[in-house]
């Protein structure tokens, strides 16, 4: 057991604070002889990197990943892979004013109650900066399951939802929101500018889709693929809800509408709908795996809020650091990475118990 | 790693099929010298037991739990506790008709794709009968955290939602739905009768609330209390979505509305709202922990549905077994049990790292 | 983490006390579609069963194993396998005299100091009766690795060692000691009779050999095959030392004598000696895996010994229960079972990371 | 599960190769508010450091440990602690000659068979350089159990054993062998010089003693303290045997001689001997915990040895790199560190299940 590790056979252990010298992770269980160089990982880091548009924090981090172990001559060796990312743009003095105050909606108070320690510099370990390690690990995970395509999109910001009939995955690469609906991306830009200007922030919903997962991955009861995805997504900073397929909406469905019917299509089974989100009984059906999660609005806002300090006094707080008005945006690549890690883990677990696919 | 175990320090391993001779579990990590007799567990079993009203399956199981190990003279010894529940009312012949067909919405197809085995008798291991073991384990978990009160309610059936202004926990014990809103319970009775009569089924949403959890339980990053709860709830049969506090609705909130403000109340910190659902940064705040999950409608319905069989033929299926028209009802005590197990585990994990509470 | 579980992918969780109603285990991670009926397991139980000669305890247990879950129509399904063995011949009254006394060399005192509970009936959970579950699990493990042959022998009793030049595996089945040296088996019979008559007991050394393990099983650093074997063997009741290959004797070797030289033999690599005991760097070499362990003499003896009681008084104890004068004898099948479990686990772990053998 | 991690609640994950840029580890589960600066760890690194006498490898490493995370203002925060040690003196060209040859007694062949990769530079991940991370982690572990004293000694080199009647712990600090017997240290110096000069190497036995461990640490069945110690010590490079207390010698004892008698001494229980090595039933007795392990002679020797190469040809090898003629010497601080890590882990596990000591 390790509170800083996740996965079973593809196992990632992360470390580092927002304002320490570096952050990093150790990835264990990777199969040997997989081509892996730093550029393979860096590709995915760019998507999560802060400071790339006016809609994300202005902290500037190059987020260069160094591989310190686990590869030899451009291939994985099967041993533990250590990745290190230096922190470059730490301005701890930004936090001097709030040194003794608990920021509402942040983990300041709970860390202090649990550990009796107050690392006030940018949230310390609880900062979303930690998610850079997840993205790096996800870059390795993707190489273990090359037949699987993982894509993410922002589908709701505030109460503005994308029009699913206009969904275009290519659009996601063209706007700063990972928005699959071109028209909505424009509305979000206006909405987010307004939100930022009034010193506020907004929540969002992200959808992650994995295509190409064969039927049979996952496991029953307490190794369920959906339960592992729920844990992986809920564990991302600021996430408050997770849905698979029909999600919370399943409550309002009838049995006829919910259960996806099946038909043969040549030698393959075809499902006529995907309310299940690609998972039944904790095991993949072969359809797209569809996960959604809600990210709460950034709690670091300019608008003054009531709070208390470490000495037990009532006070107010207004957070002036560099923050994302909608952290949900940068959660998209993080969600993709978590999907990749969970699937890589389950691929290895499946291979352990059942062996290579029966052709 | 075990796909049939959950928890780390309070660890439960379950076994058994719906139509095998028995089901059971092994509970490990329980502290010693806790008073424990079978009646302590039986109390909770009664709540989940099938066949107690016309709104649940008519399968009759007395669900008597035997303690086979781990106690001595009415106290836990600190060693593994084995619980056994006999299956009494198994009518495997009910399943003869559908022996070769995959029931849509069930795990039949995915188990078969994964394992190459078809245990057609009532879903085998994938049956919700397994949740009896969770409730039994939950009964032990509650004894480890005696200061914590865990209660559950059904808050939505189909699209009929309770009126929160009329919430009365006592009502939950007075109707067959765990409904906290007396008027809504009556509407649900009509709705469910109609649903059942037309051979259909309905989904539901359950809310579980834990009161009395001190601030500081849980752990950051990959040991988060909310991530563990998400996994625990999503792992219950038929669950498709999990929310903590504001849940999916957090997406539509502003930063001001979302972050719960704090004020001193005497020597204690008081939160002015609970959008967080009692958890910040994966650690309890001391407020009520509030979790909701959606249960899809039973897939076993009388209405004929299109499907395929193990031989690759298109066919139809109509499920005539004894089934719950709304499995969400019996998921309430299961959700409570999972909450209890997760909290007992985190209590032990917290005590390991941080020690007994500093008075 | 579970103190009553071992293995990672082939994972066994045991429960039960010496004088409770039953003992048993849950075996998780077994691949599906392996033929498995109770007789497959019973075969191995017979070897460990008490009361089969005058040299073992006279407790009579039929040790019939019931499979309660995890198989369907004679095959494993891939889900958790529950095994149950009833306790039949429990004479708890034998222990009335020593109810309050700590038996020297037993776990009575340490359990009491840890848990504050005294289950005096035959050692409760600490009894070697628990090893019946290991043998049962080992019977399943062997079916996962059919190409591997596991055999055990007693090679030393007291200070009487077998003559390795006379080693005959067939002899092990012909005497009550698993002795591979016919002449020594006769000497041991005399020695053990004398030991028993004077109310004493004796220690022993067991050797377990696994043949047919391909090169490449195991893993570096903290997943080492030899470290897992050391843990598995040291965890058997009464074991005080574990050796791989040259073992403790490696200390007195020179570098030339220790490192096993290699030569090609056709397309295969042949080692010219096996000081390594079949493991280098924690990974199998393809040679026989050779493990030895020492079992201390039974602490339950007739000769009176000084001890203390639960009330803090000096006292004496003489154990009159039914005990093995040399518990090492019945440890042979237990050691074989632990070898089988460790190898089955590593086979699955290897297959997870590296895939099926490259032909 | 992670092959590069050990411990459950005090959990260490290591990474790095002998000739990579750096090695390091992540230590998770450390309690908060423990004073910890780099010098605390460095103290223990000095003991293991190579190149400090003519009896160890001449590789020069300053082995400076950097703390990259997990502390704030000189205290642990309760989050993951990342330690990094740069490799300075890597001379990979030393290995050019043996690039394609498998060194007998090393893990070259088994890694190649498992992973299909040959990292020939100083053994890559299988190098004993990895043990520097264990010593670093051990330095943290010791701070978690301040009442426990852990000391190690070399007690046998080749077939030369210390005279236990002359044991003086202070002597261990005065000679380059951790030898507690002054006279024997002088004989070893001569013996080892001669061994080195003839291009050979020698094995050794190490004894590690932990004093001050209270009764009650450890756990039954598969969480046994002795089983965990056996795994920890057997997992150290080149170890082939592990003993607790009487060890392999327990085989030759009678029941009377083996079971340690008890007497009250004031309010405490006193044992009249310590054949058990401080552990009964997997739980500490309160006596000294005594573990011994045998280290095989360095396989890297000048004397030519027969071997094969990666292309399947017979060949010879003579290892000219910088090697320890008796790796057992540097294994002493490593054994101490592993003892510290196992005890810290069990202290936390004990506190989880049973709570703080009852005063």
PDB file of N, CA, C and O in Angstrom, chain B residues 101-141:
ATOM      1  N   UNK B 101     -27.865 -18.013 -24.092  1.00  0.00           N
ATOM      2  CA  UNK B 101     -28.067 -16.638 -24.557  1.00  0.00           C
ATOM      3  C   UNK B 101     -27.397 -15.643 -23.614  1.00  0.00           C
ATOM      4  O   UNK B 101     -27.384 -15.840 -22.408  1.00  0.00           O
ATOM      5  N   UNK B 102     -26.885 -14.587 -24.200  1.00  0.00           N
ATOM      6  CA  UNK B 102     -26.310 -13.523 -23.384  1.00  0.00           C
ATOM      7  C   UNK B 102     -27.400 -12.521 -23.039  1.00  0.00           C
ATOM      8  O   UNK B 102     -28.008 -11.929 -23.945  1.00  0.00           O
ATOM      9  N   UNK B 103     -27.658 -12.314 -21.773  1.00  0.00           N
ATOM     10  CA  UNK B 103     -28.663 -11.344 -21.377  1.00  0.00           C
ATOM     11  C   UNK B 103     -28.113  -9.933 -21.578  1.00  0.00           C
ATOM     12  O   UNK B 103     -27.091  -9.573 -20.967  1.00  0.00           O
ATOM     13  N   UNK B 104     -28.762  -9.099 -22.378  1.00  0.00           N
ATOM     14  CA  UNK B 104     -28.276  -7.723 -22.564  1.00  0.00           C
ATOM     15  C   UNK B 104     -28.199  -6.994 -21.219  1.00  0.00           C
ATOM     16  O   UNK B 104     -29.062  -7.186 -20.358  1.00  0.00           O
ATOM     17  N   UNK B 105     -27.201  -6.180 -21.053  1.00  0.00           N
ATOM     18  CA  UNK B 105     -27.061  -5.395 -19.829  1.00  0.00           C
ATOM     19  C   UNK B 105     -26.449  -6.167 -18.682  1.00  0.00           C
ATOM     20  O   UNK B 105     -26.111  -5.588 -17.645  1.00  0.00           O
ATOM     21  N   UNK B 106     -26.307  -7.474 -18.843  1.00  0.00           N
ATOM     22  CA  UNK B 106     -25.663  -8.293 -17.819  1.00  0.00           C
ATOM     23  C   UNK B 106     -24.216  -8.583 -18.224  1.00  0.00           C
ATOM     24  O   UNK B 106     -23.781  -8.246 -19.318  1.00  0.00           O
ATOM     25  N   UNK B 107     -23.517  -9.250 -17.318  1.00  0.00           N
ATOM     26  CA  UNK B 107     -22.114  -9.541 -17.562  1.00  0.00           C
ATOM     27  C   UNK B 107     -21.904 -10.860 -18.297  1.00  0.00           C
ATOM     28  O   UNK B 107     -20.768 -11.303 -18.464  1.00  0.00           O
ATOM     29  N   UNK B 108     -22.981 -11.465 -18.768  1.00  0.00           N
ATOM     30  CA  UNK B 108     -22.857 -12.788 -19.405  1.00  0.00           C
ATOM     31  C   UNK B 108     -21.827 -12.786 -20.530  1.00  0.00           C
ATOM     32  O   UNK B 108     -20.962 -13.657 -20.613  1.00  0.00           O
ATOM     33  N   UNK B 109     -21.981 -11.798 -21.398  1.00  0.00           N
ATOM     34  CA  UNK B 109     -21.125 -11.753 -22.588  1.00  0.00           C
ATOM     35  C   UNK B 109     -19.669 -11.471 -22.218  1.00  0.00           C
ATOM     36  O   UNK B 109     -18.747 -12.100 -22.720  1.00  0.00           O
ATOM     37  N   UNK B 110     -19.473 -10.522 -21.318  1.00  0.00           N
ATOM     38  CA  UNK B 110     -18.093 -10.142 -21.007  1.00  0.00           C
ATOM     39  C   UNK B 110     -17.364 -11.248 -20.236  1.00  0.00           C
ATOM     40  O   UNK B 110     -16.189 -11.500 -20.476  1.00  0.00           O
ATOM     41  N   UNK B 111     -18.043 -11.925 -19.306  1.00  0.00           N
ATOM     42  CA  UNK B 111     -17.419 -13.062 -18.619  1.00  0.00           C
ATOM     43  C   UNK B 111     -17.024 -14.133 -19.633  1.00  0.00           C
ATOM     44  O   UNK B 111     -15.968 -14.741 -19.537  1.00  0.00           O
ATOM     45  N   UNK B 112     -17.917 -14.345 -20.575  1.00  0.00           N
ATOM     46  CA  UNK B 112     -17.653 -15.399 -21.552  1.00  0.00           C
ATOM     47  C   UNK B 112     -16.469 -15.026 -22.443  1.00  0.00           C
ATOM     48  O   UNK B 112     -15.622 -15.861 -22.762  1.00  0.00           O
ATOM     49  N   UNK B 113     -16.376 -13.759 -22.813  1.00  0.00           N
ATOM     50  CA  UNK B 113     -15.257 -13.309 -23.633  1.00  0.00           C
ATOM     51  C   UNK B 113     -13.952 -13.364 -22.850  1.00  0.00           C
ATOM     52  O   UNK B 113     -12.897 -13.636 -23.399  1.00  0.00           O
ATOM     53  N   UNK B 114     -14.033 -13.061 -21.576  1.00  0.00           N
ATOM     54  CA  UNK B 114     -12.807 -13.053 -20.786  1.00  0.00           C
ATOM     55  C   UNK B 114     -12.358 -14.463 -20.425  1.00  0.00           C
ATOM     56  O   UNK B 114     -11.219 -14.835 -20.635  1.00  0.00           O
ATOM     57  N   UNK B 115     -13.287 -15.224 -19.861  1.00  0.00           N
ATOM     58  CA  UNK B 115     -12.899 -16.499 -19.247  1.00  0.00           C
ATOM     59  C   UNK B 115     -13.177 -17.714 -20.121  1.00  0.00           C
ATOM     60  O   UNK B 115     -12.648 -18.787 -19.852  1.00  0.00           O
ATOM     61  N   UNK B 116     -14.056 -17.547 -21.138  1.00  0.00           N
ATOM     62  CA  UNK B 116     -14.392 -18.718 -21.946  1.00  0.00           C
ATOM     63  C   UNK B 116     -15.253 -19.719 -21.200  1.00  0.00           C
ATOM     64  O   UNK B 116     -15.302 -20.892 -21.558  1.00  0.00           O
ATOM     65  N   UNK B 117     -15.899 -19.260 -20.119  1.00  0.00           N
ATOM     66  CA  UNK B 117     -16.752 -20.129 -19.316  1.00  0.00           C
ATOM     67  C   UNK B 117     -18.127 -19.461 -19.211  1.00  0.00           C
ATOM     68  O   UNK B 117     -18.205 -18.247 -19.092  1.00  0.00           O
ATOM     69  N   UNK B 118     -19.180 -20.244 -19.253  1.00  0.00           N
ATOM     70  CA  UNK B 118     -20.523 -19.665 -19.127  1.00  0.00           C
ATOM     71  C   UNK B 118     -21.235 -20.330 -17.955  1.00  0.00           C
ATOM     72  O   UNK B 118     -21.756 -21.440 -18.078  1.00  0.00           O
ATOM     73  N   UNK B 119     -21.194 -19.656 -16.794  1.00  0.00           N
ATOM     74  CA  UNK B 119     -21.965 -20.118 -15.641  1.00  0.00           C
ATOM     75  C   UNK B 119     -23.299 -19.379 -15.700  1.00  0.00           C
ATOM     76  O   UNK B 119     -23.421 -18.241 -15.260  1.00  0.00           O
ATOM     77  N   UNK B 120     -24.281 -20.053 -16.283  1.00  0.00           N
ATOM     78  CA  UNK B 120     -25.546 -19.395 -16.607  1.00  0.00           C
ATOM     79  C   UNK B 120     -26.492 -19.279 -15.414  1.00  0.00           C
ATOM     80  O   UNK B 120     -27.526 -18.634 -15.494  1.00  0.00           O
ATOM     81  N   UNK B 121     -26.157 -19.929 -14.311  1.00  0.00           N
ATOM     82  CA  UNK B 121     -27.106 -20.032 -13.201  1.00  0.00           C
ATOM     83  C   UNK B 121     -27.204 -18.717 -12.416  1.00  0.00           C
ATOM     84  O   UNK B 121     -26.512 -18.502 -11.429  1.00  0.00           O
ATOM     85  N   UNK B 122     -28.042 -17.855 -12.856  1.00  0.00           N
ATOM     86  CA  UNK B 122     -28.299 -16.636 -12.088  1.00  0.00           C
ATOM     87  C   UNK B 122     -27.168 -15.644 -12.097  1.00  0.00           C
ATOM     88  O   UNK B 122     -27.035 -14.820 -11.198  1.00  0.00           O
ATOM     89  N   UNK B 123     -26.338 -15.724 -13.125  1.00  0.00           N
ATOM     90  CA  UNK B 123     -25.247 -14.765 -13.215  1.00  0.00           C
ATOM     91  C   UNK B 123     -23.973 -15.225 -12.545  1.00  0.00           C
ATOM     92  O   UNK B 123     -22.947 -14.563 -12.625  1.00  0.00           O
ATOM     93  N   UNK B 124     -24.047 -16.376 -11.867  1.00  0.00           N
ATOM     94  CA  UNK B 124     -22.849 -16.914 -11.229  1.00  0.00           C
ATOM     95  C   UNK B 124     -22.231 -15.904 -10.294  1.00  0.00           C
ATOM     96  O   UNK B 124     -22.896 -15.354  -9.414  1.00  0.00           O
ATOM     97  N   UNK B 125     -20.974 -15.637 -10.508  1.00  0.00           N
ATOM     98  CA  UNK B 125     -20.232 -14.720  -9.639  1.00  0.00           C
ATOM     99  C   UNK B 125     -20.688 -13.276  -9.833  1.00  0.00           C
ATOM    100  O   UNK B 125     -20.523 -12.458  -8.938  1.00  0.00           O
ATOM    101  N   UNK B 126     -21.250 -12.951 -10.992  1.00  0.00           N
ATOM    102  CA  UNK B 126     -21.584 -11.546 -11.259  1.00  0.00           C
ATOM    103  C   UNK B 126     -22.919 -11.145 -10.633  1.00  0.00           C
ATOM    104  O   UNK B 126     -23.318  -9.980 -10.709  1.00  0.00           O
ATOM    105  N   UNK B 127     -23.590 -12.078 -10.010  1.00  0.00           N
ATOM    106  CA  UNK B 127     -24.889 -11.790  -9.400  1.00  0.00           C
ATOM    107  C   UNK B 127     -24.771 -10.804  -8.243  1.00  0.00           C
ATOM    108  O   UNK B 127     -23.774 -10.808  -7.510  1.00  0.00           O
ATOM    109  N   UNK B 128     -25.815 -10.013  -8.069  1.00  0.00           N
ATOM    110  CA  UNK B 128     -25.843  -9.082  -6.933  1.00  0.00           C
ATOM    111  C   UNK B 128     -25.942  -9.824  -5.605  1.00  0.00           C
ATOM    112  O   UNK B 128     -25.828  -9.224  -4.541  1.00  0.00           O
ATOM    113  N   UNK B 129     -26.137 -11.133  -5.674  1.00  0.00           N
ATOM    114  CA  UNK B 129     -26.131 -11.893  -4.425  1.00  0.00           C
ATOM    115  C   UNK B 129     -24.818 -11.690  -3.667  1.00  0.00           C
ATOM    116  O   UNK B 129     -24.787 -11.749  -2.447  1.00  0.00           O
ATOM    117  N   UNK B 130     -23.751 -11.447  -4.396  1.00  0.00           N
ATOM    118  CA  UNK B 130     -22.448 -11.229  -3.777  1.00  0.00           C
ATOM    119  C   UNK B 130     -22.485 -10.084  -2.777  1.00  0.00           C
ATOM    120  O   UNK B 130     -21.712 -10.057  -1.814  1.00  0.00           O
ATOM    121  N   UNK B 131     -23.397  -9.132  -2.992  1.00  0.00           N
ATOM    122  CA  UNK B 131     -23.407  -7.957  -2.113  1.00  0.00           C
ATOM    123  C   UNK B 131     -23.822  -8.296  -0.688  1.00  0.00           C
ATOM    124  O   UNK B 131     -23.594  -7.499   0.224  1.00  0.00           O
ATOM    125  N   UNK B 132     -24.404  -9.477  -0.487  1.00  0.00           N
ATOM    126  CA  UNK B 132     -24.704  -9.887   0.890  1.00  0.00           C
ATOM    127  C   UNK B 132     -23.422  -9.915   1.724  1.00  0.00           C
ATOM    128  O   UNK B 132     -23.410  -9.547   2.903  1.00  0.00           O
ATOM    129  N   UNK B 133     -22.339 -10.332   1.086  1.00  0.00           N
ATOM    130  CA  UNK B 133     -21.053 -10.392   1.794  1.00  0.00           C
ATOM    131  C   UNK B 133     -20.565  -8.997   2.168  1.00  0.00           C
ATOM    132  O   UNK B 133     -19.931  -8.796   3.198  1.00  0.00           O
ATOM    133  N   UNK B 134     -20.857  -8.045   1.309  1.00  0.00           N
ATOM    134  CA  UNK B 134     -20.436  -6.667   1.597  1.00  0.00           C
ATOM    135  C   UNK B 134     -21.179  -6.144   2.823  1.00  0.00           C
ATOM    136  O   UNK B 134     -20.600  -5.462   3.673  1.00  0.00           O
ATOM    137  N   UNK B 135     -22.462  -6.461   2.868  1.00  0.00           N
ATOM    138  CA  UNK B 135     -23.250  -5.993   4.006  1.00  0.00           C
ATOM    139  C   UNK B 135     -22.748  -6.642   5.301  1.00  0.00           C
ATOM    140  O   UNK B 135     -22.639  -5.988   6.342  1.00  0.00           O
ATOM    141  N   UNK B 136     -22.412  -7.923   5.220  1.00  0.00           N
ATOM    142  CA  UNK B 136     -21.890  -8.617   6.405  1.00  0.00           C
ATOM    143  C   UNK B 136     -20.579  -7.977   6.862  1.00  0.00           C
ATOM    144  O   UNK B 136     -20.392  -7.672   8.047  1.00  0.00           O
ATOM    145  N   UNK B 137     -19.687  -7.739   5.917  1.00  0.00           N
ATOM    146  CA  UNK B 137     -18.405  -7.110   6.256  1.00  0.00           C
ATOM    147  C   UNK B 137     -18.628  -5.705   6.803  1.00  0.00           C
ATOM    148  O   UNK B 137     -17.951  -5.268   7.741  1.00  0.00           O
ATOM    149  N   UNK B 138     -19.602  -5.020   6.234  1.00  0.00           N
ATOM    150  CA  UNK B 138     -19.924  -3.673   6.713  1.00  0.00           C
ATOM    151  C   UNK B 138     -20.368  -3.682   8.163  1.00  0.00           C
ATOM    152  O   UNK B 138     -20.093  -2.741   8.918  1.00  0.00           O
ATOM    153  N   UNK B 139     -21.050  -4.739   8.541  1.00  0.00           N
ATOM    154  CA  UNK B 139     -21.478  -4.860   9.936  1.00  0.00           C
ATOM    155  C   UNK B 139     -20.294  -4.908  10.891  1.00  0.00           C
ATOM    156  O   UNK B 139     -20.345  -4.362  12.002  1.00  0.00           O
ATOM    157  N   UNK B 140     -19.223  -5.541  10.463  1.00  0.00           N
ATOM    158  CA  UNK B 140     -17.999  -5.567  11.283  1.00  0.00           C
ATOM    159  C   UNK B 140     -17.324  -4.204  11.234  1.00  0.00           C
ATOM    160  O   UNK B 140     -16.863  -3.679  12.247  1.00  0.00           O
ATOM    161  N   UNK B 141     -17.273  -3.622  10.043  1.00  0.00           N
ATOM    162  CA  UNK B 141     -16.612  -2.323   9.880  1.00  0.00           C
ATOM    163  C   UNK B 141     -17.205  -1.273  10.806  1.00  0.00           C
ATOM    164  O   UNK B 141     -16.484  -0.475  11.414  1.00  0.00           O
TER     165      UNK B 141
END
